[in-house]
Short mmCIF file of C-alpha atoms in Angstrom, two decimals:
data_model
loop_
_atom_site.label_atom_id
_atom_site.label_comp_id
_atom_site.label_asym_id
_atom_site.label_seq_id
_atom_site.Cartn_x
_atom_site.Cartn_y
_atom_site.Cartn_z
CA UNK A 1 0.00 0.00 0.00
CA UNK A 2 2.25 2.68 0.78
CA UNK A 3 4.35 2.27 -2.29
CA UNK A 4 0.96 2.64 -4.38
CA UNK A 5 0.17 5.64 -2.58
CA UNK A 6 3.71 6.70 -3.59
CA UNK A 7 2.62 6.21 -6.90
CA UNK A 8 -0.28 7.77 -6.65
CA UNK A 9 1.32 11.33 -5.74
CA UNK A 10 4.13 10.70 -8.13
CA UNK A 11 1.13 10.13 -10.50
CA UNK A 12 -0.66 13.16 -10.21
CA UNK A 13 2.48 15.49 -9.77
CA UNK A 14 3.27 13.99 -13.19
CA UNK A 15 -0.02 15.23 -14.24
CA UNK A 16 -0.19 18.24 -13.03
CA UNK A 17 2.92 19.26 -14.18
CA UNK A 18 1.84 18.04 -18.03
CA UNK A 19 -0.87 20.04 -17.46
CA UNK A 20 0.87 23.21 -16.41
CA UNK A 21 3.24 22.51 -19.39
CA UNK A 22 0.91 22.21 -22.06
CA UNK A 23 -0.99 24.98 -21.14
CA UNK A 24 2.30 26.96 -20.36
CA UNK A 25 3.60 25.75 -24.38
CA UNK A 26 -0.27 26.67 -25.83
CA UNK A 27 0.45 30.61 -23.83
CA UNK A 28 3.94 30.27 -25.77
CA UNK A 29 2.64 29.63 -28.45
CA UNK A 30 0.23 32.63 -28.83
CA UNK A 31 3.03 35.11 -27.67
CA UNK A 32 5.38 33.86 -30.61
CA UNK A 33 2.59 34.17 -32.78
CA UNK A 34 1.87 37.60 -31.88
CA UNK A 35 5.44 38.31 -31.84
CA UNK A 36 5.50 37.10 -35.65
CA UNK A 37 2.94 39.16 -36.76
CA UNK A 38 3.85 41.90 -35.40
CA UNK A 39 7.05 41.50 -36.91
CA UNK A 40 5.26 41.49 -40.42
CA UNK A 41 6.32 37.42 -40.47
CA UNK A 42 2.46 36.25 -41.14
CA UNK A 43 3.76 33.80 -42.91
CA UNK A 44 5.81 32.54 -39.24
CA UNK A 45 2.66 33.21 -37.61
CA UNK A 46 0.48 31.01 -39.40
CA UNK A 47 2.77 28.05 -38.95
CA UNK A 48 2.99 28.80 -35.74
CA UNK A 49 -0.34 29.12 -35.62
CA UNK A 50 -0.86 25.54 -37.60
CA UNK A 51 1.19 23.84 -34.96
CA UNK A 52 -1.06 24.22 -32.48
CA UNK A 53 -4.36 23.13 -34.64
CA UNK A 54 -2.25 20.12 -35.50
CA UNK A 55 -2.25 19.17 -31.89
CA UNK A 56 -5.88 20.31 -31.27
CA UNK A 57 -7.43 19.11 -34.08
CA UNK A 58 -5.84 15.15 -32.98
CA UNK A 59 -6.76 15.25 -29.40
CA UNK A 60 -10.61 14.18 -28.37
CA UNK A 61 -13.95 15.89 -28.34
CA UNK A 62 -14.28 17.51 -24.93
CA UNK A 63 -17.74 16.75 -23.27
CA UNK A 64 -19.01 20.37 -23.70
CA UNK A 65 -18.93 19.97 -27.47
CA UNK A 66 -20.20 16.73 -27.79
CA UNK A 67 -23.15 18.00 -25.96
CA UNK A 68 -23.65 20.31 -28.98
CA UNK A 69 -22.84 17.69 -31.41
CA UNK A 70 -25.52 15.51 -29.59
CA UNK A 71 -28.06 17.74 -29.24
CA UNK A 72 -27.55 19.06 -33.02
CA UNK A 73 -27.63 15.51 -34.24
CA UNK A 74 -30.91 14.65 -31.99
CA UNK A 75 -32.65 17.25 -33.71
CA UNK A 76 -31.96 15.95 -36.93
CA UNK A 77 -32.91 12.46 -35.80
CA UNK A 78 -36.55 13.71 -34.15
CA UNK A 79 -37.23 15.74 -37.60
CA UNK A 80 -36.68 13.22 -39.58
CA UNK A 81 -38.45 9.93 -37.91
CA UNK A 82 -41.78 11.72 -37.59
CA UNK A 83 -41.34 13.54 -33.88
CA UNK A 84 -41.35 12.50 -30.56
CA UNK A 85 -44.27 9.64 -29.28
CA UNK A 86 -45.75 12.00 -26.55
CA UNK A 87 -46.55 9.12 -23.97
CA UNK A 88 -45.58 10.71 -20.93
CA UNK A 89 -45.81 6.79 -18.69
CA UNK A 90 -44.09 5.03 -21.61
CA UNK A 91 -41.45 7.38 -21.78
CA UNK A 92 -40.70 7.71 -17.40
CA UNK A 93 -40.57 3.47 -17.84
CA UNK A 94 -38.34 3.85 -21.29
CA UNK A 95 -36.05 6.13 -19.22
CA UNK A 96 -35.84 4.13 -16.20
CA UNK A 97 -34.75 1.18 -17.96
CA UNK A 98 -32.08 3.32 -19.35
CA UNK A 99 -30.85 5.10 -17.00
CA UNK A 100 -31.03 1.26 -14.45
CA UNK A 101 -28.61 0.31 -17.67
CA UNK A 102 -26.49 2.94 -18.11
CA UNK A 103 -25.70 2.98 -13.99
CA UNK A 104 -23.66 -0.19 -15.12
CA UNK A 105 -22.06 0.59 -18.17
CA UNK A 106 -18.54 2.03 -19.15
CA UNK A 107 -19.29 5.55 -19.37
CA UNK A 108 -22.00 5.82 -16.00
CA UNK A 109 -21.08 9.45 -15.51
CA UNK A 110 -22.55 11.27 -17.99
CA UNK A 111 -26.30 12.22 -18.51
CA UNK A 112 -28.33 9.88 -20.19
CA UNK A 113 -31.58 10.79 -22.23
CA UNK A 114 -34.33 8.47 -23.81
CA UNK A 115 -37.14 9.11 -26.11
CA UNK A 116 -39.23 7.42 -28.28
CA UNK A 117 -39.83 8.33 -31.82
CA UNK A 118 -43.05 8.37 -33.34
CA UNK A 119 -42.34 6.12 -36.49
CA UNK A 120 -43.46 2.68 -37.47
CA UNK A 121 -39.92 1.48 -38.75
CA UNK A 122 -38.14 -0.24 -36.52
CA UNK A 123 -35.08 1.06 -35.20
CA UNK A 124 -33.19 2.51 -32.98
CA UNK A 125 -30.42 5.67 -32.60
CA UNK A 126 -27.65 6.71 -30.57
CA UNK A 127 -26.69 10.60 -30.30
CA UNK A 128 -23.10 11.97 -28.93
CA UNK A 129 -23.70 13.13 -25.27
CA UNK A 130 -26.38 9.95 -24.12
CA UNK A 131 -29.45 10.86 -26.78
CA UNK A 132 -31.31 7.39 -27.06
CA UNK A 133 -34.10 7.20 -29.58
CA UNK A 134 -36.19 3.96 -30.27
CA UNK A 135 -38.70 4.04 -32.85
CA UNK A 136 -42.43 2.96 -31.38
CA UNK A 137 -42.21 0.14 -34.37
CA UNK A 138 -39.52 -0.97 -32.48
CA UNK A 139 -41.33 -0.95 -28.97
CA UNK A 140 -43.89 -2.65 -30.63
CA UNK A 141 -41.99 -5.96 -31.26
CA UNK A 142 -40.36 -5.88 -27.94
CA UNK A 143 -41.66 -8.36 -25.60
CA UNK A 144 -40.31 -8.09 -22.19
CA UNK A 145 -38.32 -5.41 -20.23
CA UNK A 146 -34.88 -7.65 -20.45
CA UNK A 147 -35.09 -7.45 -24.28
CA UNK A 148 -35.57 -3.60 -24.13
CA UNK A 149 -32.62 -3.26 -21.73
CA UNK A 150 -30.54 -5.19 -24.11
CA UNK A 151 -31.91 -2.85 -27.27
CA UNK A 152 -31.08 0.39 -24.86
CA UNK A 153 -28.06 -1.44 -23.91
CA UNK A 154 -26.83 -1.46 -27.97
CA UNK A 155 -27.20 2.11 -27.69
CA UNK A 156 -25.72 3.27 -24.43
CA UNK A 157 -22.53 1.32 -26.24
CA UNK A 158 -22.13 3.79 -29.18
CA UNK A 159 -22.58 6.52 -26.50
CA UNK A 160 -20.04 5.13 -23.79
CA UNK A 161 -17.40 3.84 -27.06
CA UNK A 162 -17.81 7.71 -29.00
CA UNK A 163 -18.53 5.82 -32.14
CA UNK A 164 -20.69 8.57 -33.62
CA UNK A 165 -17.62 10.89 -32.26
CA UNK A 166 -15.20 8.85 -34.00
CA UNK A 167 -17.18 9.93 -37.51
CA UNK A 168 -16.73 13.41 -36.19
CA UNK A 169 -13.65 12.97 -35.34
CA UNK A 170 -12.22 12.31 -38.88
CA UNK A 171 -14.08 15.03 -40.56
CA UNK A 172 -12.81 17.51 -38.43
CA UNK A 173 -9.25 16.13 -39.20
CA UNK A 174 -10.58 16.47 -43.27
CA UNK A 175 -11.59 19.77 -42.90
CA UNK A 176 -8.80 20.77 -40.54
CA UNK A 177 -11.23 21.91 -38.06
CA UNK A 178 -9.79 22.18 -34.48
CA UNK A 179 -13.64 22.89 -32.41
CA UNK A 180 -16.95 21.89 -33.11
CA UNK A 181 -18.37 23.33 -29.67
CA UNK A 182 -19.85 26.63 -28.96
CA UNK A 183 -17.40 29.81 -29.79
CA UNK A 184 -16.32 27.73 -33.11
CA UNK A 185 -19.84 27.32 -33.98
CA UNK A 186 -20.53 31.26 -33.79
CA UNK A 187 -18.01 31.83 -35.65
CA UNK A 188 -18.05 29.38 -38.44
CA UNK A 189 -21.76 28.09 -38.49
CA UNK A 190 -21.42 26.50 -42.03
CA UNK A 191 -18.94 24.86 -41.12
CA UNK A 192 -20.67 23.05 -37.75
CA UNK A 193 -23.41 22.31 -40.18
CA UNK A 194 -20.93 20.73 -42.41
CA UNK A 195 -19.85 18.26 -39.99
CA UNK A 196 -23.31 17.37 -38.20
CA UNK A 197 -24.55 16.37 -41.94
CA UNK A 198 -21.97 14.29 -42.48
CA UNK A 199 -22.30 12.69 -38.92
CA UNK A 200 -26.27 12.57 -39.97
CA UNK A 201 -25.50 10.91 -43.06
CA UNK A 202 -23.34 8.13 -41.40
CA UNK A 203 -26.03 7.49 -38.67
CA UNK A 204 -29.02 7.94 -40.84
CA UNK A 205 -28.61 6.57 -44.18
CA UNK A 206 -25.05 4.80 -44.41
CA UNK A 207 -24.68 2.96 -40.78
CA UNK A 208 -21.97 2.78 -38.73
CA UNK A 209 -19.11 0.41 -39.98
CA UNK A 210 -20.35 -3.30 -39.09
CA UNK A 211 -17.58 -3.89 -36.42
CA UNK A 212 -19.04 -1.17 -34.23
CA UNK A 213 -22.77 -2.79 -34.41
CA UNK A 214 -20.87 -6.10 -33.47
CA UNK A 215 -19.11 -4.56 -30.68
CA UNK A 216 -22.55 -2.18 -29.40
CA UNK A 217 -24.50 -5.69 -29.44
CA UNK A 218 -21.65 -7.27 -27.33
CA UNK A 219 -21.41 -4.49 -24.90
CA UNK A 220 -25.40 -4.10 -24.83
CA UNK A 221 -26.12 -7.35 -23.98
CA UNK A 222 -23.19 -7.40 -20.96
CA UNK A 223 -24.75 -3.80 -19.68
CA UNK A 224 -28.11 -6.07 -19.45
CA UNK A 225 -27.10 -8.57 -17.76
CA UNK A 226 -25.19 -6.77 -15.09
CA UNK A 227 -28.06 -5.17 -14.36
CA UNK A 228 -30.04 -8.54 -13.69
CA UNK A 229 -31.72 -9.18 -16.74
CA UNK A 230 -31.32 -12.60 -18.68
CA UNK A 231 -28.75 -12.08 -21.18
CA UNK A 232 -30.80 -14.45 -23.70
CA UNK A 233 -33.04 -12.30 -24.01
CA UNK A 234 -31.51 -10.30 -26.31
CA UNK A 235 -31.00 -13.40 -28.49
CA UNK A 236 -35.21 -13.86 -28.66
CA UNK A 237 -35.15 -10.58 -30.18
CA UNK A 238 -32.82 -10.72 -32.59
CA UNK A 239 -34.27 -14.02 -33.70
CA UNK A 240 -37.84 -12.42 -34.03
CA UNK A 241 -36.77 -9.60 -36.19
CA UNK A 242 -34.90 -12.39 -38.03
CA UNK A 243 -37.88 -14.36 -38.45
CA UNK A 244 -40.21 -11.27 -39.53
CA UNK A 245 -37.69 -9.60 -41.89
CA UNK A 246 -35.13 -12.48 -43.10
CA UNK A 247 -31.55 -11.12 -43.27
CA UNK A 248 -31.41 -10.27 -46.87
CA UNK A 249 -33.49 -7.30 -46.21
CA UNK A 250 -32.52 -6.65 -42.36
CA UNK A 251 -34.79 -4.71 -40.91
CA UNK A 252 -32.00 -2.73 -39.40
CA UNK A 253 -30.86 -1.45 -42.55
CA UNK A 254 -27.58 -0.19 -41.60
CA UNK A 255 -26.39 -3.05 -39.30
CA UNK A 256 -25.22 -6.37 -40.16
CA UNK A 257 -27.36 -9.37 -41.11
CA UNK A 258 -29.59 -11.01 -38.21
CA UNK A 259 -27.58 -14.51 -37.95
CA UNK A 260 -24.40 -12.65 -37.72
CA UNK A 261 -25.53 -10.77 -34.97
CA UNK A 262 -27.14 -13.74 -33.12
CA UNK A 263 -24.37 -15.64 -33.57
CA UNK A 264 -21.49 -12.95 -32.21
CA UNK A 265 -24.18 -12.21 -29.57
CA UNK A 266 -24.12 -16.39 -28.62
CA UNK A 267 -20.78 -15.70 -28.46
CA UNK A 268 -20.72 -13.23 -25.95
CA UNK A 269 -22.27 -14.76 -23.53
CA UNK A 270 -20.17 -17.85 -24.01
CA UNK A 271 -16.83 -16.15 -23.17
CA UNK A 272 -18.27 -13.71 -20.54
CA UNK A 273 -19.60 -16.45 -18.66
CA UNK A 274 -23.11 -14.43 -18.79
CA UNK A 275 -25.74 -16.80 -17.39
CA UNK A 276 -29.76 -17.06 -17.72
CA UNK A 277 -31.17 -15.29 -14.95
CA UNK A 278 -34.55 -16.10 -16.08
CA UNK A 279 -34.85 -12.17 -14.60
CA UNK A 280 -37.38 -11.17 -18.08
CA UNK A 281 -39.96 -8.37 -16.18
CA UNK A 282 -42.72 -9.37 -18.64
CA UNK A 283 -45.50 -8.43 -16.19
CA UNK A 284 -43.70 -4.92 -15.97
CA UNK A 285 -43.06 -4.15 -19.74
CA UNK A 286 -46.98 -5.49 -20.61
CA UNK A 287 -48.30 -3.23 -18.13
CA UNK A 288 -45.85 0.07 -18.60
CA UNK A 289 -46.33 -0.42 -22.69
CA UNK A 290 -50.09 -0.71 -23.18
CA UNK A 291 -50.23 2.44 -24.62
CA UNK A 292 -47.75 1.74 -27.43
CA UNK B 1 8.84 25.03 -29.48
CA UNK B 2 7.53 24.67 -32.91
CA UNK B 3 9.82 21.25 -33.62
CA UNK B 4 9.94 20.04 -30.14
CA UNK B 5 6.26 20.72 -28.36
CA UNK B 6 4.57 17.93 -29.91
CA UNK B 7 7.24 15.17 -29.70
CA UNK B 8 7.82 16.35 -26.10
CA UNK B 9 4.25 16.19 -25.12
CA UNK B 10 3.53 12.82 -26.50
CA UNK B 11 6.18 11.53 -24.82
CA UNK B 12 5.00 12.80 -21.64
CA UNK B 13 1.61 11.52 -22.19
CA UNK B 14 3.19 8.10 -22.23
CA UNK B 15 4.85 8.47 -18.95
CA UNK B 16 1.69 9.85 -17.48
CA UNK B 17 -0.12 7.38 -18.37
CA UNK B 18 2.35 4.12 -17.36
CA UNK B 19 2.60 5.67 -13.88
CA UNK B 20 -1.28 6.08 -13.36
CA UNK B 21 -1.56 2.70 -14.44
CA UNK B 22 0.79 1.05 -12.21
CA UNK B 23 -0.77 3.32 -9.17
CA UNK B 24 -4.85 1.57 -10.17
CA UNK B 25 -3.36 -1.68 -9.27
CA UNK B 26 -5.44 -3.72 -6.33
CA UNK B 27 -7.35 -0.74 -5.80
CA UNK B 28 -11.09 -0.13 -7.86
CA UNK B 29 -13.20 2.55 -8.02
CA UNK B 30 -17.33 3.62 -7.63
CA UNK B 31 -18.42 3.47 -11.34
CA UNK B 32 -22.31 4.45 -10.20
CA UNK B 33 -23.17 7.86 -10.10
CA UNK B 34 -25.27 6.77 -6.76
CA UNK B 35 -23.39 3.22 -4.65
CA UNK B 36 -23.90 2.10 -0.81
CA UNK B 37 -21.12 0.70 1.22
CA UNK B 38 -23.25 -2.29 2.98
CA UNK B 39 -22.11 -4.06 6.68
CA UNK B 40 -22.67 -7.37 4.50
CA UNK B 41 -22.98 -8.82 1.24
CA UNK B 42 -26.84 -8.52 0.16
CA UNK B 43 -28.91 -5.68 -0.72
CA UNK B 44 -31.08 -5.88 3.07
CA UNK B 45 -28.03 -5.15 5.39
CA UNK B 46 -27.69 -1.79 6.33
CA UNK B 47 -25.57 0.65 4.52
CA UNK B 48 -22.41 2.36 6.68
CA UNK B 49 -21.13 4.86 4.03
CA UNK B 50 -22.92 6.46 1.04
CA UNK B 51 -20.07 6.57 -1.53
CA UNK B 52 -19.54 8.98 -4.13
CA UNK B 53 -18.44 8.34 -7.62
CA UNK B 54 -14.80 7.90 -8.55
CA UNK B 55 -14.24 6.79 -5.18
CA UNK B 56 -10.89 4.86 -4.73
CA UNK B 57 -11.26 1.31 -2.88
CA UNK B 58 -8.76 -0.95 -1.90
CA UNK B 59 -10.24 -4.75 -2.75
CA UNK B 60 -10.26 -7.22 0.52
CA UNK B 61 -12.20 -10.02 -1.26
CA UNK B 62 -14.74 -10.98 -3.43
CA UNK B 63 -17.71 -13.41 -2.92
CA UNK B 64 -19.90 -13.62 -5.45
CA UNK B 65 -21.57 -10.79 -7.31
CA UNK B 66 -20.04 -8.88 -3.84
CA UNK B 67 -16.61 -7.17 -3.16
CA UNK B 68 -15.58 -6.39 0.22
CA UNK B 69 -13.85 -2.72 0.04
CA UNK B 70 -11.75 -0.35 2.42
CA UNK B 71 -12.71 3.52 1.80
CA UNK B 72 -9.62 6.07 2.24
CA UNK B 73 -11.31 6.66 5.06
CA UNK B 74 -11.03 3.26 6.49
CA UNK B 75 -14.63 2.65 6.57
CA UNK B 76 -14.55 -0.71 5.89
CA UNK B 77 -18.01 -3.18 4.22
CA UNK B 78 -19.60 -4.65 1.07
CA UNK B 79 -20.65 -3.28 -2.59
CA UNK B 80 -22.49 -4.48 -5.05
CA UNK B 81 -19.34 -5.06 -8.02
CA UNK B 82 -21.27 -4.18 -10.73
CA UNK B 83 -21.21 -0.91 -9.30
CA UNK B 84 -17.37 -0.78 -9.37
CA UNK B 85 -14.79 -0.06 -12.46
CA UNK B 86 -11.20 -1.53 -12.48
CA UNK B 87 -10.00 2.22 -13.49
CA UNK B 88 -10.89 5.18 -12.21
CA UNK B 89 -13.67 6.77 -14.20
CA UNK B 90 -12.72 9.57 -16.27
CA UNK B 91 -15.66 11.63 -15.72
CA UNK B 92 -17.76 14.07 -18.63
CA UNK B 93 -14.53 14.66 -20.82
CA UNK B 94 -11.18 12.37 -20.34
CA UNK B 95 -7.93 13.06 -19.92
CA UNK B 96 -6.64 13.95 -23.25
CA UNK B 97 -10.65 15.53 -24.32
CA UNK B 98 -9.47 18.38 -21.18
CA UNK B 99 -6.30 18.59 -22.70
CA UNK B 100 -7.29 19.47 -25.87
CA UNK B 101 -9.55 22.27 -24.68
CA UNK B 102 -6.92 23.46 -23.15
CA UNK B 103 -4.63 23.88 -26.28
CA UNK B 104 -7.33 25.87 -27.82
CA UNK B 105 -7.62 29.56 -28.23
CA UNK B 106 -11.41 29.83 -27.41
CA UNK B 107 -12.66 28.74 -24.42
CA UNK B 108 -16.76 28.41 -23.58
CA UNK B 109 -17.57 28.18 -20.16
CA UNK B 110 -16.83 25.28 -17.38
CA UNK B 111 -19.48 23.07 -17.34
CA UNK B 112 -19.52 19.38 -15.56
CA UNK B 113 -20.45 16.33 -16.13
CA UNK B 114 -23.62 16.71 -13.90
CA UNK B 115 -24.75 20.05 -16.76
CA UNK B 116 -27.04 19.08 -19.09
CA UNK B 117 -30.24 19.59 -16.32
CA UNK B 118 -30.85 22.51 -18.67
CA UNK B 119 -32.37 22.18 -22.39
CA UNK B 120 -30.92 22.79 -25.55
CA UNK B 121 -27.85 25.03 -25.41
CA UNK B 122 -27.22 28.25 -27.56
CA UNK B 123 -25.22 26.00 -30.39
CA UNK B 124 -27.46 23.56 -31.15
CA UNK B 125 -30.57 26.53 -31.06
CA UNK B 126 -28.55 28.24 -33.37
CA UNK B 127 -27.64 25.19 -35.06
CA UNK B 128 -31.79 24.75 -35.51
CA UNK B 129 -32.69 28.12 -37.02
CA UNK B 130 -30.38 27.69 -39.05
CA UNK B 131 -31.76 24.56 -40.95
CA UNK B 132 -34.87 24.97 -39.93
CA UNK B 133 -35.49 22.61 -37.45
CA UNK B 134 -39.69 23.21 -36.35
CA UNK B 135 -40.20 24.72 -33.30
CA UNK B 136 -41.92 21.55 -31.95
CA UNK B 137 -39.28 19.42 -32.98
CA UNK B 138 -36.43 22.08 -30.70
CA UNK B 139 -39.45 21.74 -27.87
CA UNK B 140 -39.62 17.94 -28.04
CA UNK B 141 -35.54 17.76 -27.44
CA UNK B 142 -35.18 20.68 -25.52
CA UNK B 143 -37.88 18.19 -23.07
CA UNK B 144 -35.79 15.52 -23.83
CA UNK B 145 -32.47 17.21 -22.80
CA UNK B 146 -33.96 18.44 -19.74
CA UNK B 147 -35.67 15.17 -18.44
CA UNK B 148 -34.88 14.29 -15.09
CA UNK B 149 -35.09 11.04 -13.46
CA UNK B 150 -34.07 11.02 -9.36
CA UNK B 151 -31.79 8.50 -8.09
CA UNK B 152 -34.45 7.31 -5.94
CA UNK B 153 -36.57 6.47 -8.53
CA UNK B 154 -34.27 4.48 -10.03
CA UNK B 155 -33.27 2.65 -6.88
CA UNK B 156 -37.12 2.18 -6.35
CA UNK B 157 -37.37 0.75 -9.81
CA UNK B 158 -34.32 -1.90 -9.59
CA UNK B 159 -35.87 -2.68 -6.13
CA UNK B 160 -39.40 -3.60 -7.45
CA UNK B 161 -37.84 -5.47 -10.55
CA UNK B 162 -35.40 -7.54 -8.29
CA UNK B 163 -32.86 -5.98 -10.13
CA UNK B 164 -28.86 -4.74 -9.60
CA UNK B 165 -28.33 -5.43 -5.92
CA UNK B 166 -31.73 -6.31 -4.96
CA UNK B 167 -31.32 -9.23 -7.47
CA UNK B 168 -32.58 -12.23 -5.61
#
């Protein structure tokens, strides 16, 4: 113990004094920038100026933008799939099955919010900063609370792994953007627009690359089933959508076919040891969803 | 400062980082936003501490779902592991995300990871004007965004389901 404690104040010295560094070399920086250009050297300023968006523009999204980013891209999301289903019981039970999920997942500190979407297709959407949407076509083929925890759980997982941000991420590095949050979004609104359309576009219309589905359904289905719920559950599901839809025409357009899916999910709970709980809350999703 | 500041700061990174891993070792930390430090191992014995999130514990053992903890403040009992993370959480922004903010020119204001009780902030209503967004789609997330659920609800709810801790 005491030698971890050692390292634990060696640790955060070491941090602090990175911190005081880097903000101490960003200061610098502005002052030999200023210096340049007041010299009449713009050309020294700008690529002193460029060094520093280099490093910005490869380090992450801070939380305050991705709230923006989130909140822009859950706008798009409730235009375009017909609104939000005003069901004000539905939605308190929709949320509490999120939030009891997203108390156990990777990322538990951040707010999460849930709606439902008043749209007969069925699917489901994750937006930076813990915006959940499910369509109500998707409620409707739900049939117990452990199978929505599992479907919330798929979604929590793009939140908590910053897939969506990831998307973000490279456009800004295309457009050599350095912010997407607030005082970069007064200043260069086109731009912001730019990159929440092409965010939109990936989450909308083209889908998230396959491997991040694979890896949401993995991490969805654990979430579940540390919460209680019977990891199989999930696996019902999936099958039923299978069996409504085939997988030639998934009804998840943008994620991979149904028997890939229930397979890597079978998989899952193979190597994570997750076992059947039986724990399914029927009684309580049949009575909280009669208003679907 | 040009050539050297970003081979010098990566390289610092990596040392940062190596030394806070070695110092998580044996120790976890409270990954629930809302945990109870229990005199025994089920959900029915009373609660000694109410622990916050982040909270460092030093592992004594582990029986089943359970992990008996020591607090810094010696406080010694059981928690529920699911409600524990092998690393310490890194809160509404990481690490390298506060970093980053900090290398840039323009700042917004502080906000936590608790903000977000409010609705839809000024980029994203700006963001909506500008493409037109309707005014009952801003309401509907602007409701959305400012939805709150108490942690007592949500203990009340795993409670009646049999759920986390109260699994039976």
């Amino acid at each position: 113990m005491p030698n971890e404690r050692l390292n634990g104040i060696i640790s955060l010295l070491l941090a602090s004094a990175l911190l005081g560094f880097l903000s101490g070399c960003a200061e610098l920086q502005q002052v030999a920038e200023s210096a340049a250009r007041q010299s009449g050297n713009e050309q020294l300023a700008r690529a002193i100026h460029g060094g520093g968006t280099l490093i910005s523009g490869l380090l992450p999204i801070g939380y305050e933008e991705e709230q923006s980013i989130g909140q822009a891209i859950a706008l798009q999301v409730v235009a375009r799939y017909g609104g939000l289903f005003e069901q004000p019981d539905l939605t308190r039970y929709v949320n509490l099955v999120g939030r009891a999920v997203a108390l156990t997942c990777d990322r538990p500190d951040i707010a999460y919010h849930f709606a439902i979407l008043n749209h007969d297709s069925i699917n489901a959407f994750a937006a930076p900063a813990g915006y959940v949407f499910l369509t109500r076509g998707l409620l409707g083929q739900v049939r117990n609370e452990a199978e929505l925890a599992a479907v919330v759980g798929h979604e929590i997982a793009h939140v908590s792994q910053k897939h969506i941000l990831e998307v973000i991420q490279r456009s800004k590095q295309v457009a050599g953007v350095t912010e997407a949050g607030l005082a970069y979004a007064n200043q260069n609104p086109e731009a912001f627009k730019g990159l929440i359309d092409a965010a939109v576009k990936k989450l909308l219309d083209e889908g998230l690359d396959q491997d991040k589905e694979t890896q949401a359904d993995a991490l969805g289905d654990v979430f579940a089933a540390r919460v209680g719920y019977d990891p199989t559950a999930y696996l019902a599901l999936l099958n039923r959508l299978r069996a409504l839809k085939g997988d030639d025409k998934a009804f998840f357009k943008t994620h991979p076919n149904f028997s890939a899916r229930i397979k890597a999910v079978q998989n899952v709970i193979e190597a994570q040891g997750l076992k059947p709980t039986g724990v399914l809350a029927s009684e309580r999703f049949a009575r909280s969803s009669k208003r679907l | 400062m040009r050539r050297r500041g970003p081979l010098t700061l990566l390289s610092m990174i990596l040392v940062a980082s190596l030394v806070a891993g070695l110092a998580a070792a044996e120790t976890v930390y409270v990954g629930a936003t809302t945990a109870k430090l229990r005199s025994g191992k089920t959900s029915l014995d009373p609660a000694v501490a109410e622990l916050k999130f982040g909270e460092a514990l030093e592992v004594l053992r582990k029986e089943g779902g359970w992990l008996e903890v020591r607090t810094a403040a010696a406080v010694r009992g059981w928690i529920f592991a699911n409600k524990t993370t092998p690393s310490k959480p890194a809160g509404g922004g990481d690490f390298l995300a506060k970093l980053g903010k900090s290398m840039r020119r323009t700042e917004a204001s502080e906000v936590t990871a608790s903000a977000g009780a409010r609705g839809l902030d000024k980029v994203s209503e700006g963001y909506a004007q500008r493409v037109g967004i309707s005014q009952q789609d801003r309401d509907a997330v602007d409701r959305m965004t400012a939805y709150r659920l108490t942690d007592q609800e949500v203990e009340d709810f795993l409670r009646d389901g049999g759920l986390g801790e109260y699994a039976k």
